[in-house]
Short mmCIF file of C-alpha atoms in Angstrom, two decimals:
data_model
loop_
_atom_site.label_atom_id
_atom_site.label_comp_id
_atom_site.label_asym_id
_atom_site.label_seq_id
_atom_site.Cartn_x
_atom_site.Cartn_y
_atom_site.Cartn_z
CA UNK C 168 -15.13 4.33 14.52
CA UNK C 169 -12.73 2.86 11.95
CA UNK C 170 -14.69 4.45 9.08
CA UNK C 171 -14.57 7.79 10.89
CA UNK C 172 -10.77 7.50 11.09
CA UNK C 173 -10.63 6.71 7.36
CA UNK C 174 -12.72 9.80 6.57
CA UNK C 175 -10.53 11.89 8.85
CA UNK C 176 -7.38 10.68 7.10
CA UNK C 177 -9.00 11.50 3.73
CA UNK C 178 -9.76 15.03 4.90
CA UNK C 179 -6.17 15.47 6.00
CA UNK C 180 -4.86 14.27 2.66
CA UNK C 181 -4.12 17.76 1.41
CA UNK C 182 -1.64 18.43 4.20
CA UNK C 183 1.92 17.36 3.45
CA UNK C 184 2.63 16.24 7.02
CA UNK C 185 -0.23 13.72 6.82
CA UNK C 186 0.72 12.32 3.40
CA UNK C 187 2.33 9.18 4.85
CA UNK C 188 -0.76 8.55 6.97
CA UNK C 189 -2.99 8.88 3.90
CA UNK C 190 -0.84 6.48 1.87
CA UNK C 191 -0.92 3.91 4.69
CA UNK C 192 -4.70 4.13 5.08
CA UNK C 193 -5.31 3.96 1.33
CA UNK C 194 -2.85 1.08 0.91
CA UNK C 195 -4.45 -0.81 3.78
CA UNK C 196 -7.90 -0.31 2.27
CA UNK C 197 -6.72 -1.71 -1.06
CA UNK C 198 -4.88 -4.56 0.69
CA UNK C 199 -8.06 -5.58 2.52
CA UNK C 200 -9.89 -6.00 -0.78
CA UNK C 201 -6.99 -8.04 -2.17
CA UNK C 202 -6.86 -10.17 0.97
CA UNK C 203 -10.59 -10.79 0.74
CA UNK C 204 -10.37 -12.12 -2.81
CA UNK C 205 -7.28 -14.09 -1.82
CA UNK C 206 -9.31 -15.81 0.88
CA UNK C 207 -11.98 -16.76 -1.66
CA UNK C 208 -9.44 -18.11 -4.15
CA UNK C 209 -7.49 -19.91 -1.42
CA UNK C 210 -10.65 -21.58 -0.13
CA UNK C 211 -11.56 -22.81 -3.63
CA UNK C 212 -8.07 -24.20 -4.25
CA UNK C 213 -7.98 -25.94 -0.88
CA UNK C 214 -11.48 -27.32 -1.36
CA UNK C 215 -10.51 -28.88 -4.70
CA UNK C 216 -7.26 -30.31 -3.32
CA UNK C 217 -9.08 -31.58 -0.22
CA UNK C 218 -11.51 -33.52 -2.42
CA UNK C 219 -8.60 -35.15 -4.24
CA UNK C 220 -6.85 -35.85 -0.92
CA UNK C 221 -9.88 -37.58 0.60
CA UNK C 222 -10.28 -39.67 -2.54
CA UNK C 223 -6.58 -40.53 -2.89
CA UNK C 224 -5.44 -41.14 0.70
CA UNK C 225 -8.01 -42.72 3.07
CA UNK C 226 -9.85 -44.48 0.25
CA UNK C 227 -6.73 -46.00 -1.28
CA UNK C 228 -5.91 -49.72 -1.15
CA UNK C 229 -2.78 -48.97 0.90
CA UNK C 230 -4.97 -47.51 3.66
CA UNK C 231 -6.71 -50.87 3.95
CA UNK C 232 -3.52 -52.92 3.86
CA UNK C 233 -1.04 -50.78 5.85
CA UNK C 234 -2.01 -50.04 9.47
CA UNK C 235 0.42 -47.11 9.82
CA UNK C 236 -0.77 -45.49 6.59
CA UNK C 237 -4.36 -45.99 7.68
CA UNK C 238 -3.62 -44.29 11.01
CA UNK C 239 -1.98 -41.32 9.27
CA UNK C 240 -4.79 -40.91 6.76
CA UNK C 241 -7.36 -41.15 9.54
CA UNK C 242 -5.53 -38.42 11.45
CA UNK C 243 -4.94 -35.89 8.65
CA UNK C 244 -7.49 -36.64 5.91
CA UNK C 245 -10.50 -38.49 7.38
CA UNK C 246 -13.11 -35.95 6.24
CA UNK C 247 -13.28 -33.03 3.83
CA UNK C 248 -13.20 -30.48 6.65
CA UNK C 249 -10.16 -32.05 8.32
CA UNK C 250 -8.45 -32.32 4.93
CA UNK C 251 -8.91 -28.57 4.39
CA UNK C 252 -7.39 -27.87 7.82
CA UNK C 253 -4.45 -30.16 7.07
CA UNK C 254 -3.84 -28.47 3.73
CA UNK C 255 -4.07 -25.09 5.44
CA UNK C 256 -1.30 -26.17 7.83
CA UNK C 257 0.80 -27.31 4.87
CA UNK C 258 0.21 -24.01 3.03
CA UNK C 259 1.59 -22.05 5.99
CA UNK C 260 4.59 -24.43 6.13
CA UNK C 261 3.83 -24.92 9.82
CA UNK C 262 5.32 -28.36 10.53
CA UNK C 263 4.16 -29.37 7.05
CA UNK C 264 6.67 -32.22 6.96
CA UNK C 265 4.85 -33.83 9.85
CA UNK C 266 1.87 -34.33 7.54
CA UNK C 267 3.23 -35.17 4.11
CA UNK C 268 6.56 -36.86 4.92
CA UNK C 269 5.17 -40.09 6.49
CA UNK C 270 2.48 -40.33 3.80
CA UNK C 271 4.94 -39.88 0.93
CA UNK C 272 7.32 -42.39 2.48
CA UNK C 273 4.51 -44.92 2.47
CA UNK C 274 3.09 -43.93 -0.92
CA UNK C 275 5.48 -42.16 -3.30
CA UNK C 276 2.67 -41.34 -5.74
CA UNK C 277 1.48 -38.66 -3.29
CA UNK C 278 4.68 -36.60 -3.74
CA UNK C 279 3.50 -34.78 -6.91
CA UNK C 280 0.19 -33.97 -5.20
CA UNK C 281 1.85 -32.21 -2.25
CA UNK C 282 4.54 -30.59 -4.43
CA UNK C 283 1.96 -29.06 -6.76
CA UNK C 284 -0.09 -27.83 -3.79
CA UNK C 285 2.90 -26.16 -2.10
CA UNK C 286 4.07 -24.57 -5.37
CA UNK C 287 0.60 -23.29 -6.21
CA UNK C 288 -0.46 -21.99 -2.79
CA UNK C 289 2.58 -21.34 -0.60
CA UNK C 290 4.82 -19.97 -3.35
CA UNK C 291 2.89 -18.81 -6.43
CA UNK C 292 -0.31 -17.49 -4.83
CA UNK C 293 1.35 -15.81 -1.85
CA UNK C 294 3.94 -14.11 -4.05
CA UNK C 295 1.23 -12.97 -6.44
CA UNK C 296 -0.74 -11.48 -3.55
CA UNK C 297 2.35 -9.62 -2.35
CA UNK C 298 3.02 -8.36 -5.88
CA UNK C 299 -0.57 -7.12 -6.28
CA UNK C 300 -0.46 -5.29 -2.94
CA UNK C 301 2.88 -3.65 -3.74
CA UNK C 302 1.70 -2.69 -7.24
CA UNK C 303 -1.47 -1.13 -5.83
CA UNK C 304 0.54 0.80 -3.25
CA UNK C 305 2.88 2.15 -5.94
CA UNK C 306 -0.08 3.12 -8.15
CA UNK C 307 -1.81 4.92 -5.28
CA UNK C 308 1.42 6.70 -4.36
CA UNK C 309 1.81 7.90 -7.96
CA UNK C 310 -1.81 9.05 -8.07
CA UNK C 311 -1.40 10.87 -4.79
CA UNK C 312 1.79 12.53 -6.06
CA UNK C 313 -0.07 13.76 -9.15
CA UNK C 314 -2.93 15.00 -6.98
CA UNK C 315 -0.49 16.87 -4.74
CA UNK C 316 1.14 18.44 -7.80
CA UNK C 317 -2.24 19.50 -9.21
CA UNK C 318 -3.20 20.97 -5.83
CA UNK C 319 0.07 22.88 -5.62
CA UNK C 320 -0.30 24.16 -9.20
CA UNK C 321 -3.83 25.31 -8.42
CA UNK C 322 -2.62 27.07 -5.26
CA UNK C 323 0.14 28.84 -7.18
CA UNK C 324 -2.25 29.91 -9.94
CA UNK C 325 -4.69 31.32 -7.40
CA UNK C 326 -1.85 33.35 -5.84
CA UNK C 327 -0.93 35.15 -9.07
CA UNK C 328 -3.55 37.96 -8.72
CA UNK C 329 -2.67 38.42 -5.06
CA UNK C 330 1.06 38.61 -5.79
CA UNK C 331 0.42 41.11 -8.59
CA UNK C 332 -1.44 43.38 -6.18
CA UNK C 333 1.34 43.07 -3.60
CA UNK C 334 4.15 43.89 -6.01
CA UNK C 335 2.12 46.69 -7.57
CA UNK C 336 1.85 48.23 -4.12
CA UNK C 337 5.66 47.98 -3.81
CA UNK C 338 6.09 49.56 -7.25
CA UNK C 339 3.80 52.62 -7.18
CA UNK C 340 5.63 54.26 -10.14
CA UNK C 341 5.08 51.18 -12.31
CA UNK C 342 8.78 50.74 -13.13
CA UNK C 343 8.47 46.98 -13.40
CA UNK C 344 11.07 46.45 -10.67
CA UNK C 345 10.99 45.84 -6.93
CA UNK C 346 14.03 46.78 -4.89
CA UNK C 347 15.41 45.25 -1.74
CA UNK C 348 14.85 48.57 -0.01
CA UNK C 349 11.15 48.39 -0.86
CA UNK C 350 10.90 45.02 0.87
CA UNK C 351 12.93 46.09 3.90
CA UNK C 352 10.73 49.15 4.46
CA UNK C 353 7.46 47.32 3.85
CA UNK C 354 5.11 46.96 6.86
CA UNK C 355 5.58 43.78 8.88
CA UNK C 356 1.99 42.52 8.32
CA UNK C 357 2.54 42.96 4.58
CA UNK C 358 5.78 40.92 4.75
CA UNK C 359 4.00 38.19 6.69
CA UNK C 360 1.29 38.05 4.02
CA UNK C 361 3.99 37.89 1.31
CA UNK C 362 5.77 35.06 3.12
CA UNK C 363 2.52 33.16 3.32
CA UNK C 364 1.74 33.74 -0.36
CA UNK C 365 5.23 32.67 -1.46
CA UNK C 366 5.22 29.72 0.95
CA UNK C 367 8.52 30.83 2.46
CA UNK C 368 9.77 31.91 5.87
CA UNK C 369 11.85 34.85 4.64
CA UNK C 370 10.86 36.84 1.55
CA UNK C 371 14.04 38.92 1.88
CA UNK C 372 16.19 35.82 1.59
CA UNK C 373 14.22 34.71 -1.46
CA UNK C 374 14.76 38.18 -2.96
CA UNK C 375 18.53 37.82 -2.52
CA UNK C 376 18.44 34.41 -4.19
CA UNK C 377 16.45 35.75 -7.14
CA UNK C 378 18.72 38.77 -7.50
CA UNK C 379 21.57 36.78 -8.99
CA UNK C 380 23.06 39.94 -10.62
CA UNK C 381 23.18 41.65 -7.18
CA UNK C 382 21.63 44.76 -8.66
CA UNK C 383 19.24 45.21 -5.78
CA UNK C 384 16.23 44.97 -8.09
CA UNK C 385 14.15 42.15 -9.50
#
């Protein structure tokens, strides 16, 4: 069902009123790919840091000599899996101080370890992910703007023969001019077709705007 909605949004891309919907769907699709690779990279970083944590904290001499430090290390870093979960909590800054503060107070050498982890994951990586998503969204918006312009140019070019036939019908004597009177006396279905071709609601008003010399002819 989701893929059907994506295809529907892609079909509606050509319509101006659905442009925002298309940009959102396309941006979300690109963001999902970025988020997927972010998950892979985040897992690898946490796995490496978890290995160091298990080797540095519960296996240290202080863990054997200090009962409080041993209790903390057994709670947060007893196994590789638990170490990954603890680092995940730190990366989200969700009560991170509850984990690293007591450990650093007991063993100051752990401070650089947690500082590097927070800088790398919580600050650098997350900001890079945001930057990539924003950059992709801007690129897709620019591409869509160019596509809309190309579509509009193609529509205008395809209208040239039709407009020539319409104005030739208004100028049967081939004078090269069309008067306001010719438009006012033109059949209503013809005016509706002209409005549609010119993408306007009032061809007479457009005529007045184009007739800047107020001569009554263009």
